[in-house]
Coordinates of C-alpha atoms in Angstrom, one line a residue:
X1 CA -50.8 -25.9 50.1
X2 CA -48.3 -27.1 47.4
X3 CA -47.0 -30.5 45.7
X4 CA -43.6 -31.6 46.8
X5 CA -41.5 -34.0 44.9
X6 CA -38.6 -35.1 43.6
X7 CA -35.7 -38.1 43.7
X8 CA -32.6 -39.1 42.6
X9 CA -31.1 -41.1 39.6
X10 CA -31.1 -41.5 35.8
X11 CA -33.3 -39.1 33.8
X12 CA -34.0 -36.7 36.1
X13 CA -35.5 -33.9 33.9
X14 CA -37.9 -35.8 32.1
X15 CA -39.3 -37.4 35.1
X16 CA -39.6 -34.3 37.0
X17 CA -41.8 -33.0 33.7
X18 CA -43.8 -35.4 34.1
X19 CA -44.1 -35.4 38.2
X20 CA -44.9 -31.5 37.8
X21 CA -47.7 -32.3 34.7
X22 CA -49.3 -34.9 37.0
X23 CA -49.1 -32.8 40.1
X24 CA -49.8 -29.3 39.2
X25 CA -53.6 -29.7 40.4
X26 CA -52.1 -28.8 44.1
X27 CA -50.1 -25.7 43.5
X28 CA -51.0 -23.9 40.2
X29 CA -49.3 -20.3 41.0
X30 CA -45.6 -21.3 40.7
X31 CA -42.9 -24.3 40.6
X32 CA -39.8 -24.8 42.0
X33 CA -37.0 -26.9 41.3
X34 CA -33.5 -28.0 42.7
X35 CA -30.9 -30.3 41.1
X36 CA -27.5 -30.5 41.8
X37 CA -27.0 -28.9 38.7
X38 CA -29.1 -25.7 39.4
X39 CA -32.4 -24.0 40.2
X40 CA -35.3 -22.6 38.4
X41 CA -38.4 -21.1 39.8
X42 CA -41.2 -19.1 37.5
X43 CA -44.5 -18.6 37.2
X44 CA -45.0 -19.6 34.0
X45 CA -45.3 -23.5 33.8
X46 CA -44.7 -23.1 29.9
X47 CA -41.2 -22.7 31.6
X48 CA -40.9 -26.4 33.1
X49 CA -38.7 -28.0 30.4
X50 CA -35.9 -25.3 30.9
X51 CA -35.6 -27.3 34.8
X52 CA -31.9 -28.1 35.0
X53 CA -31.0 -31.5 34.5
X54 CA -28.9 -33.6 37.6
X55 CA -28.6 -36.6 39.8
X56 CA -30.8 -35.2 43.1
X57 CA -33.2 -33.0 43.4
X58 CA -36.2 -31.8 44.6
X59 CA -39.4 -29.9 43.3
X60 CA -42.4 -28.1 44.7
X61 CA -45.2 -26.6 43.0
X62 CA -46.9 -24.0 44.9
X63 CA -50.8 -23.0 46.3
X64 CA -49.9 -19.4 47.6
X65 CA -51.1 -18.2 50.7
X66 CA -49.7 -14.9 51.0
X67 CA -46.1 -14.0 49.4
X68 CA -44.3 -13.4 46.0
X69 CA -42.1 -15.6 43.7
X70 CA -39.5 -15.7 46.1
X71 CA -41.4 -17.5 48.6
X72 CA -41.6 -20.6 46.2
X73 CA -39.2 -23.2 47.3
X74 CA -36.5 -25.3 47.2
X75 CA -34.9 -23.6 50.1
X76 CA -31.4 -23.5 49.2
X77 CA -28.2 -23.0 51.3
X78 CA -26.0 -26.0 53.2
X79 CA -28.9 -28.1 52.7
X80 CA -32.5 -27.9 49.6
X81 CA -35.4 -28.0 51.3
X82 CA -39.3 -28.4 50.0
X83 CA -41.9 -28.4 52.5
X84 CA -45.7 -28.8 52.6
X85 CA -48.2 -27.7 54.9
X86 CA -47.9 -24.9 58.1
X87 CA -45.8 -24.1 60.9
X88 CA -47.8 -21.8 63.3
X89 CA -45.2 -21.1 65.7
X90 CA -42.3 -20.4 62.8
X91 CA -42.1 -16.7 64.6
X92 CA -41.3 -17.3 68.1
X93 CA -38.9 -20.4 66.4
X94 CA -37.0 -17.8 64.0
X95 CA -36.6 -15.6 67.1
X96 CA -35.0 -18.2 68.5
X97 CA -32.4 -19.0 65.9
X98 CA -32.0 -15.7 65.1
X99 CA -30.2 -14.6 68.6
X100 CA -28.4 -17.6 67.9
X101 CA -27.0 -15.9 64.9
X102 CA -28.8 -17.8 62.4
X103 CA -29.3 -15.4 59.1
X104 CA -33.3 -15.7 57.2
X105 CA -33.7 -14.9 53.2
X106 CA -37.6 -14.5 53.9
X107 CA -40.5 -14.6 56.2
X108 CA -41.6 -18.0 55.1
X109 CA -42.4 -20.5 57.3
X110 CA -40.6 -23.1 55.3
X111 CA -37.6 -21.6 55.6
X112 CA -37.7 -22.2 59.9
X113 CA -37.3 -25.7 59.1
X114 CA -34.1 -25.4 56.9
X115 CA -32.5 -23.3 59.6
X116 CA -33.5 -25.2 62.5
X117 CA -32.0 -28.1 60.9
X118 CA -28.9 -26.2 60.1
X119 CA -28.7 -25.2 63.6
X120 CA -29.0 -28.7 65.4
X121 CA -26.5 -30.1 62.7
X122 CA -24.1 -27.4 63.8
X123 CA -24.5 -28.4 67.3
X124 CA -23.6 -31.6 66.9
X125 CA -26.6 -33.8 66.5
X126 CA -26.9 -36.7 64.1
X127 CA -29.3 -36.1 61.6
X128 CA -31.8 -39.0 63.1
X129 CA -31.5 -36.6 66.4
X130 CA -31.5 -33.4 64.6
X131 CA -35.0 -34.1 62.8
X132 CA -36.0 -35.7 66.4
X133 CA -35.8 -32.5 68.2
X134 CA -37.6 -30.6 65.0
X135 CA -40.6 -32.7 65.0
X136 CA -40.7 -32.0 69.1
X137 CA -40.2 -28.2 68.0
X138 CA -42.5 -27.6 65.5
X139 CA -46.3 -26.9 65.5
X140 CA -47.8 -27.3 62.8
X141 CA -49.2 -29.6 59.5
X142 CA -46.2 -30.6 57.5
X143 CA -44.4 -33.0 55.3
X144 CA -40.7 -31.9 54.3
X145 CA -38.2 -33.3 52.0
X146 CA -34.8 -32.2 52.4
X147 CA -31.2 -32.9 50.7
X148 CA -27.5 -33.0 51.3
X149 CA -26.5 -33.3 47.8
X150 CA -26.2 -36.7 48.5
X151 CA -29.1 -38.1 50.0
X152 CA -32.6 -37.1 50.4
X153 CA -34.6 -37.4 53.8
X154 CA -38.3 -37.0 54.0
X155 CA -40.6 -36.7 57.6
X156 CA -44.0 -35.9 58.1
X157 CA -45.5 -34.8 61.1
X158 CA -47.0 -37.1 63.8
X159 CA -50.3 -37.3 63.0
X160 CA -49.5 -37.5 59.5
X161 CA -52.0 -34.4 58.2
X162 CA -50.2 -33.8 54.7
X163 CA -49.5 -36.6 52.8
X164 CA -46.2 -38.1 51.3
X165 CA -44.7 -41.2 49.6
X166 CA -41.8 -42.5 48.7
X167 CA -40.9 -45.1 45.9
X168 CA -38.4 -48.1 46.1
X169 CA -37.1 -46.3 42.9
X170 CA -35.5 -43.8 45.3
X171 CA -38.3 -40.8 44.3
X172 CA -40.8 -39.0 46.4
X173 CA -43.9 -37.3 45.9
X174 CA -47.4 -35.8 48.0
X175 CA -49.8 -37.8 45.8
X176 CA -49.6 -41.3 44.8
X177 CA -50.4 -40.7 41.1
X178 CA -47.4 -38.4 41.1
X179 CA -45.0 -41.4 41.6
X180 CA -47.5 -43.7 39.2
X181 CA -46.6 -41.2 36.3
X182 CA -43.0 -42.2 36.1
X183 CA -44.0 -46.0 36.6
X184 CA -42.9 -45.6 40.1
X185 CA -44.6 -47.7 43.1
X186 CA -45.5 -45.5 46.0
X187 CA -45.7 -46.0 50.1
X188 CA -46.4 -43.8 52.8
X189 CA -44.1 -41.9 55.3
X190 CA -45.8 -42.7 58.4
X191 CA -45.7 -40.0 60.7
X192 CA -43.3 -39.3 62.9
X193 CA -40.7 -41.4 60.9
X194 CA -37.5 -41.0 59.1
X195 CA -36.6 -41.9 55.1
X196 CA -33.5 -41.9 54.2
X197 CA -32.9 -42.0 50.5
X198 CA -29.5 -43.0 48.9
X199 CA -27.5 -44.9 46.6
X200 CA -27.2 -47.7 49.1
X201 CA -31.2 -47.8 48.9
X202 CA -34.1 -47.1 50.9
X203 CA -33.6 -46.6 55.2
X204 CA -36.8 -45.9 57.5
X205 CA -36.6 -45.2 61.4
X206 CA -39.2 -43.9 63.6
X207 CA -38.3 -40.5 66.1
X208 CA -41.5 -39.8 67.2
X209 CA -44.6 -41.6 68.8
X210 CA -47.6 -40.1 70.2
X211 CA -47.3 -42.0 73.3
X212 CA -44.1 -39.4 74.1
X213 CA -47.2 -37.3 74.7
X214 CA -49.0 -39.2 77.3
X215 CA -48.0 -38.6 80.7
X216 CA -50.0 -38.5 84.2
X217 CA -53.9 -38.3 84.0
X218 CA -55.5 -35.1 84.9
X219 CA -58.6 -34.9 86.6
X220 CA -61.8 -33.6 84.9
X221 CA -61.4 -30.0 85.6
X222 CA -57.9 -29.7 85.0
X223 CA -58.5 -31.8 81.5
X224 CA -61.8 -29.4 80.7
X225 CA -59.7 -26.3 81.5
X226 CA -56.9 -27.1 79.4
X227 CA -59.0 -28.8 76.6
X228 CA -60.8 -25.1 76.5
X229 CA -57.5 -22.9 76.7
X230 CA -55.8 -25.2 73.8
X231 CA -58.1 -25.5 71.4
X232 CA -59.2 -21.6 71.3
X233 CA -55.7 -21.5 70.6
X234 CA -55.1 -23.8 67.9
X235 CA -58.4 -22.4 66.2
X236 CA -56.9 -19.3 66.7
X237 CA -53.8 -19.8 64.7
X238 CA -55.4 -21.7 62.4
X239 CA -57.7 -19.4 61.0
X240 CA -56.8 -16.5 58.9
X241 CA -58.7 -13.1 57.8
X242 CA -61.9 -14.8 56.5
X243 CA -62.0 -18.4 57.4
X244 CA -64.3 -20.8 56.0
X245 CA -65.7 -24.0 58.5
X246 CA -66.5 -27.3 57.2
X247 CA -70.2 -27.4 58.2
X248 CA -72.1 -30.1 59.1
X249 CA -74.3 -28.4 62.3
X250 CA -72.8 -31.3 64.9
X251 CA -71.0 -30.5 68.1
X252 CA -67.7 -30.4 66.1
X253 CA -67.6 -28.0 63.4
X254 CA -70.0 -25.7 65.7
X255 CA -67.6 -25.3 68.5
X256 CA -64.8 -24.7 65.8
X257 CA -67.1 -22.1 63.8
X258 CA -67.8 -20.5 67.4
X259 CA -64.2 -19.7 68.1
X260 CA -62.8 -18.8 65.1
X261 CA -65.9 -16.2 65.0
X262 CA -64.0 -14.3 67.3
X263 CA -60.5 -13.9 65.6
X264 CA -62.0 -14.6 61.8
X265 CA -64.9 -13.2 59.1
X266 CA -65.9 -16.6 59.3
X267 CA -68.3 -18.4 56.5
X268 CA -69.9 -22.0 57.3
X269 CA -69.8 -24.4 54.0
X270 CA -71.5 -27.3 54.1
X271 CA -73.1 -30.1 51.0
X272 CA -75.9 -32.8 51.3
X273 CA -78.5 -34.0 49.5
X274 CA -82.3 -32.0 50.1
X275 CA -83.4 -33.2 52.9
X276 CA -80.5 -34.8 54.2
X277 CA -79.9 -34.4 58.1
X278 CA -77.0 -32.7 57.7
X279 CA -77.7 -30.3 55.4
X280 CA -81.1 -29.3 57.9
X281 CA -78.9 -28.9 61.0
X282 CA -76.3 -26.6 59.2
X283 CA -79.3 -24.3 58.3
X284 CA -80.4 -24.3 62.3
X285 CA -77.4 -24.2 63.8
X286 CA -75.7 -21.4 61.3
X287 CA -78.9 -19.4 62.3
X288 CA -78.2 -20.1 66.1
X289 CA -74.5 -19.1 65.7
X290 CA -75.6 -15.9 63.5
X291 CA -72.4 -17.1 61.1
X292 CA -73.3 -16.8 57.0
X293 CA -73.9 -20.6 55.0
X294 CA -73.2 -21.0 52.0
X295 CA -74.3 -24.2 50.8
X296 CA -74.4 -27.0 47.7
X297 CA -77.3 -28.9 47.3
X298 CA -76.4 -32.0 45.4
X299 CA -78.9 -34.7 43.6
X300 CA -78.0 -38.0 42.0
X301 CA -76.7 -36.0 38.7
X302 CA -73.9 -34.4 40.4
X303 CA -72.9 -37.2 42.3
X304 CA -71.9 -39.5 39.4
X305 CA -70.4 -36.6 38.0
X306 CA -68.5 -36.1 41.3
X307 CA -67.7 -40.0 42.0
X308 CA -64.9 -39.7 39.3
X309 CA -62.9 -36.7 40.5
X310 CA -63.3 -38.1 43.7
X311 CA -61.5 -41.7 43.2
X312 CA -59.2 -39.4 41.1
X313 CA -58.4 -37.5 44.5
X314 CA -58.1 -40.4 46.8
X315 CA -56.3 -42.7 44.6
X316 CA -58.0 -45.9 45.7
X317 CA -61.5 -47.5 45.2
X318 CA -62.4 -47.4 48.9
X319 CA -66.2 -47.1 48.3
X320 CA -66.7 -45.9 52.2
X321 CA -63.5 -43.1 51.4
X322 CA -65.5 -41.8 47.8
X323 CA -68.9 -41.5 50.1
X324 CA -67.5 -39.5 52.6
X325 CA -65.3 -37.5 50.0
X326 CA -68.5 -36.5 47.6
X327 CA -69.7 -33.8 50.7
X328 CA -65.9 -33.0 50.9
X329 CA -65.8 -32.3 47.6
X330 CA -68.5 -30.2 46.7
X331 CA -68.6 -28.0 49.6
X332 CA -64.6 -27.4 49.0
X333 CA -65.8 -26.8 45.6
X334 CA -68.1 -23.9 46.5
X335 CA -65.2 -22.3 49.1
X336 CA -62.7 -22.2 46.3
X337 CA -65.1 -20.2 44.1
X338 CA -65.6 -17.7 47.0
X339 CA -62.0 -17.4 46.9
X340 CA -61.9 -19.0 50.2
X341 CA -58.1 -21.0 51.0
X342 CA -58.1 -22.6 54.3
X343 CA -60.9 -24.2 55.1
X344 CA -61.3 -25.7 59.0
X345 CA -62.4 -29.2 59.9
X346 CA -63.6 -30.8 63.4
X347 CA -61.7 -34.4 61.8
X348 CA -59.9 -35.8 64.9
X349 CA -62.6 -35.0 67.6
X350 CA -64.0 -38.4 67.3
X351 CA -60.7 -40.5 67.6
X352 CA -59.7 -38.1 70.8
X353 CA -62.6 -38.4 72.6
X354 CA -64.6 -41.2 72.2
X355 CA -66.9 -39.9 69.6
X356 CA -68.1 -43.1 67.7
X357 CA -70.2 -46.1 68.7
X358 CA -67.8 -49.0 68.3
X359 CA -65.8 -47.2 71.1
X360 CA -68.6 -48.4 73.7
X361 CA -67.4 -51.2 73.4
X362 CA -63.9 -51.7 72.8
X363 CA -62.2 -47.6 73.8
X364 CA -59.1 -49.4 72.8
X365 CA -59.7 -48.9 69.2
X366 CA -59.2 -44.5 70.0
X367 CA -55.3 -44.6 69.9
X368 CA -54.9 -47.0 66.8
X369 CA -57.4 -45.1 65.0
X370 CA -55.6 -41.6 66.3
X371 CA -52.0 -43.5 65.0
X372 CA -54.1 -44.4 61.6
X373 CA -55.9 -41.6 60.7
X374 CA -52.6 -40.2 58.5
X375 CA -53.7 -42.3 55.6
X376 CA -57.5 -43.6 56.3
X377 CA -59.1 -39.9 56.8
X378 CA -55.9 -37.1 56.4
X379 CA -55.0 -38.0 53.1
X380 CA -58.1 -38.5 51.6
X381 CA -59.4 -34.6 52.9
X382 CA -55.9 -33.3 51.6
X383 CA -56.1 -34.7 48.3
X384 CA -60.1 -33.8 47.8
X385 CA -59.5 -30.2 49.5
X386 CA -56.3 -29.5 47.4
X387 CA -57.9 -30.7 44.2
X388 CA -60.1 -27.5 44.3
X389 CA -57.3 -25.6 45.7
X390 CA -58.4 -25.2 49.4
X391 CA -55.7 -26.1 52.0
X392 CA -57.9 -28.0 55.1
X393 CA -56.9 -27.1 58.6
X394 CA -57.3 -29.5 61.6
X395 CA -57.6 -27.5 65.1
X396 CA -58.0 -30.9 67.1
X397 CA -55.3 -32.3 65.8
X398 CA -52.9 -29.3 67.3
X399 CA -50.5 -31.7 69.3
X400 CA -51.2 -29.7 72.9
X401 CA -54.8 -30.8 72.0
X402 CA -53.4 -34.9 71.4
X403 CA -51.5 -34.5 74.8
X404 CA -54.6 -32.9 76.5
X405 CA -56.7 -36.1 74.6
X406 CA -54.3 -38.7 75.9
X407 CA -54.0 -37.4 79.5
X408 CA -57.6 -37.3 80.1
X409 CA -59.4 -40.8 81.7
X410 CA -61.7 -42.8 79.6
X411 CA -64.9 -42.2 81.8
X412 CA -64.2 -38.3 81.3
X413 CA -64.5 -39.1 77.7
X414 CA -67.2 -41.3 77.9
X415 CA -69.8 -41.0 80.8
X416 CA -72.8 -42.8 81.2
X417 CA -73.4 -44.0 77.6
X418 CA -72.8 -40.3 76.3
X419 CA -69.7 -39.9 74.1
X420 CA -67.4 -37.0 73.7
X421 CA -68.6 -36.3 77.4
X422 CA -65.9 -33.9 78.2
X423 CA -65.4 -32.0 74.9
X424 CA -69.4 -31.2 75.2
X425 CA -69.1 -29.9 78.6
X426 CA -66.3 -27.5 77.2
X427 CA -68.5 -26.4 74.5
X428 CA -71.0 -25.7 77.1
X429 CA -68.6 -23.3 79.0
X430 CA -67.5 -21.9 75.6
X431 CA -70.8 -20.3 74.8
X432 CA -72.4 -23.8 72.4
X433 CA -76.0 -24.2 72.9
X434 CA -77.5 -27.5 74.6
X435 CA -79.0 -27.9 71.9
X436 CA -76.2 -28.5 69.9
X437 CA -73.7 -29.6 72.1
X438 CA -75.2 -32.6 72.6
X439 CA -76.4 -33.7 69.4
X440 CA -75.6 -37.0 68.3
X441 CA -74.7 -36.7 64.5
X442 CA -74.5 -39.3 62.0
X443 CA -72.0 -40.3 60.3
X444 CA -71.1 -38.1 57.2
X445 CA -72.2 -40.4 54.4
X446 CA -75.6 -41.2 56.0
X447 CA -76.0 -37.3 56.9
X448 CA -75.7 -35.9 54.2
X449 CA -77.3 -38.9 51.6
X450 CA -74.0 -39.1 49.3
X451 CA -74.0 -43.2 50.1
X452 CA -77.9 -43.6 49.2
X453 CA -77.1 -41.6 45.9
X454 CA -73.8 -43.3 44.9
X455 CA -75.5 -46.8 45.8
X456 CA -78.2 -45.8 43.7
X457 CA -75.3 -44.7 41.1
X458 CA -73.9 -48.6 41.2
X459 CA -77.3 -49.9 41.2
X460 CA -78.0 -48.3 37.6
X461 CA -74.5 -50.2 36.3
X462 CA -76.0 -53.5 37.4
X463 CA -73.4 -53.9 40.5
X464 CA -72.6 -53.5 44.5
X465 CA -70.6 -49.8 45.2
X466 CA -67.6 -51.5 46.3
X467 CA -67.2 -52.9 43.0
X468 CA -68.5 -49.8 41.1
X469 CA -65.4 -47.6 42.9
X470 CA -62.8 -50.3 41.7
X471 CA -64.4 -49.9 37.9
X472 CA -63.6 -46.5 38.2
X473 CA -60.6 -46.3 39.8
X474 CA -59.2 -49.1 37.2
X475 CA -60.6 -47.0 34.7
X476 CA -58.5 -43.8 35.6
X477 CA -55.4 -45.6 36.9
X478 CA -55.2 -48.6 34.7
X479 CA -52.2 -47.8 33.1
X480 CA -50.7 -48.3 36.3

């Protein structure tokens, strides 16, 4: 949806030139900016060196949605807020503050977290409780940076879906190459946690865990019921007036594309290689589903011409990361030239219930993979979707869905050998075909071909793909 960054110290304006220059790529239809010394927002990015200058402050660049100028951020009033990502309960929350006598500017989403902040300060709460009890409020994909005048905090949500670093340095940005283009080092937020920035350095705490979510185990009809009810409703409010799905023809993205069909013009994108398996089942199963495909056919050309935007993206030579993020890539591509901004993917699915092999034999590995997927599989989509200008949308990942996931035994998850046991017996009652319900896909690189191509790619330079991802990658980020 938007870049958000900022920090505090010496220099300010000319850093925060060059943060906007090097993040622009993920919100190209207006910028932001709050110092203590005064705001600027315009649409014109000709207009970034009139920024004020200051001590604090914080930026956003903005991928719009829906609304006008004034819907750009910082957030101003006791406390500057920037915020990235969506809230898709910020009505029923504004209604709430507002019989409490709380006064909105807008309609934005955004703004629900300044004012619910605001609110719990005013009560009383510390500001460690105060972002505590927003985190447990709020439902939605977000990362938020927010300031005092003094200080600047930054939180993410708990399963981490929009990215966000911080640098020792005391600055903050959504990419890493943001923070690399004032020499900065950058680390992750993990979700759920607290930063605290300052002039007495760097403070981290953790509020929230996804084991607050787990509670007693339901029994399999209860868990089916509730797995069905919750995640038509977080595809529901997830989708807007023409949705696109990430495709792929497996039980995921099928069940998704069935139930936004009902509350969404939907479109089904999808990218492989001819022949590919992937690319054969999206054709079947779109024709099943009666939903329009649009589809990129990729060869070995346009994936070496892909690999570098790619690593650009991801910002790491992870060669497994660049094969999965070449399909990403090119069918976000192809939504973004339909005009298409939210794009929906089945990623979480998997880690919830039991979708992949190595969980036969140790199910263990679901919740640290669930508590990890913030910066192995989030950031990566973010980063790839944004860099075409397409915000990705994760229905599974709605945290009703996580507390349905983590209340639900492992052999309704995994029964008899067969994996994602209980989320196929859903799609079953939700109107999904056998025949696709109970498909066992491949993985994405080995569906779709983009790992035989790109090893193909590395074989021509005379070397292993691991080691042709870090050539690249040193290549773009070297002066870092």
């Amino acid at each position: 949806m938007c870049l958000i960054a900022g920090g505090m110290g010496a220099g300010l304006k000319s850093k925060f030139i060059r943060m906007i220059d090097a993040g622009k790529h993920r919100g190209k239809d207006s910028f932001g900016v709050w110092t203590d010394e005064g705001i600027l927002k315009s649409y014109d990015f000709s207009e970034v060196h009139e920024i004020p200058d200051g001590k604090i402050g914080l930026l956003q660049c903005r991928l719009a949605i829906i609304g006008s100028l004034k819907h750009t951020q910082p957030f101003v009033n006791e406390l500057a807020l920037v915020h990235n990502g969506e809230i898709y309960n910020h009505v029923p929350l504004r209604d709430y503050l507002r019989e409490r006598g709380m006064h909105f500017e807008s309609d934005v989403d955004s703004e629900v977290i300044l004012r619910l902040i605001e609110y719990l300060l005013e009560k009383g709460l510390s500001m460690q409780e105060a972002v505590r009890d927003v985190m447990f409020m709020l439902n939605g994909d977000y990362s938020v940076a927010f300031s005092d005048g003094r200080r600047i905090y930054l939180f993410r949500d708990p399963v981490g879906i929009r990215p966000l670093y911080y640098s020792p340095g005391g600055f903050f940005a959504s990419e890493k190459k943001v923070l690399w283009s004032i020499g900065e080092e950058a680390y992750p937020v993990r979700p759920g946690h607290l930063v605290e920035i300052s002039a007495d350095g760097i403070k981290v705490r953790r509020l929230f865990d996804l084991k607050d979510l787990k509670g007693k185990e339901f029994g399999f009809r209860r868990a089916e019921e509730a797995l069905m009810k919750n995640l038509d409703y977080s595809t529901r409010i997830r989708s807007t007036r023409k949705t696109g799905i990430l495709f792929s023809g497996g039980l995921d993205s099928s069940l998704l594309a069935l139930l936004a069909s009902k509350y969404s013009n939907v479109v089904l994108y999808t990218a492989g290689a001819e022949g590919s398996v992937d690319l054969e089942w999206a054709r079947k199963v779109s024709e099943i589903l009666g939903l329009p495909l649009r589809e990129f056919v990729f060869d070995i050309e346009d994936v070496e011409e892909a690999a570098e935007k790619v690593i650009f993206a991801i910002e790491e030579p992870n060669a497994m990361n660049l094969a999965i993020g070449i399909p990403l890539y090119f069918a976000t591509k192809l939504a973004s030239g339909d005009g298409i901004r939210v794009l929906l993917s089945g990623q979480g699915a998997d880690e919830l219930f039991g979708g992949y092999h190595k969980y036969l034999k140790n199910p263990g590995l679901m919740e640290n993979d669930l508590r990890n997927m913030g910066e192995r599989n989030l950031a990566r989509d973010d980063k790839i979707a944004m860099l075409n200008g397409v915000e990705g949308r994760f229905p599974f990942l709605d945290l009703n869905i996580i507390r349905v996931a983590l209340r639900t035994p492992l052999e309704s998850k995994i029964r008899r050998g067969v994996r994602k046991y209980i989320l196929r017996q859903a799609a079953l009652k939700l109107g999904l075909s056998e025949e696709v319900a109970m498909r066992e896909k491949k993985a994405c690189q080995y569906g779709t071909n983009s790992q035989k191509l790109l090893e193909k790619i590395a074989k021509k330079h005379g070397m292993r793909l691991s080691s042709y991802a870090q050539m690249t990658f040193e290549r773009l980020f070297k002066q870092n």
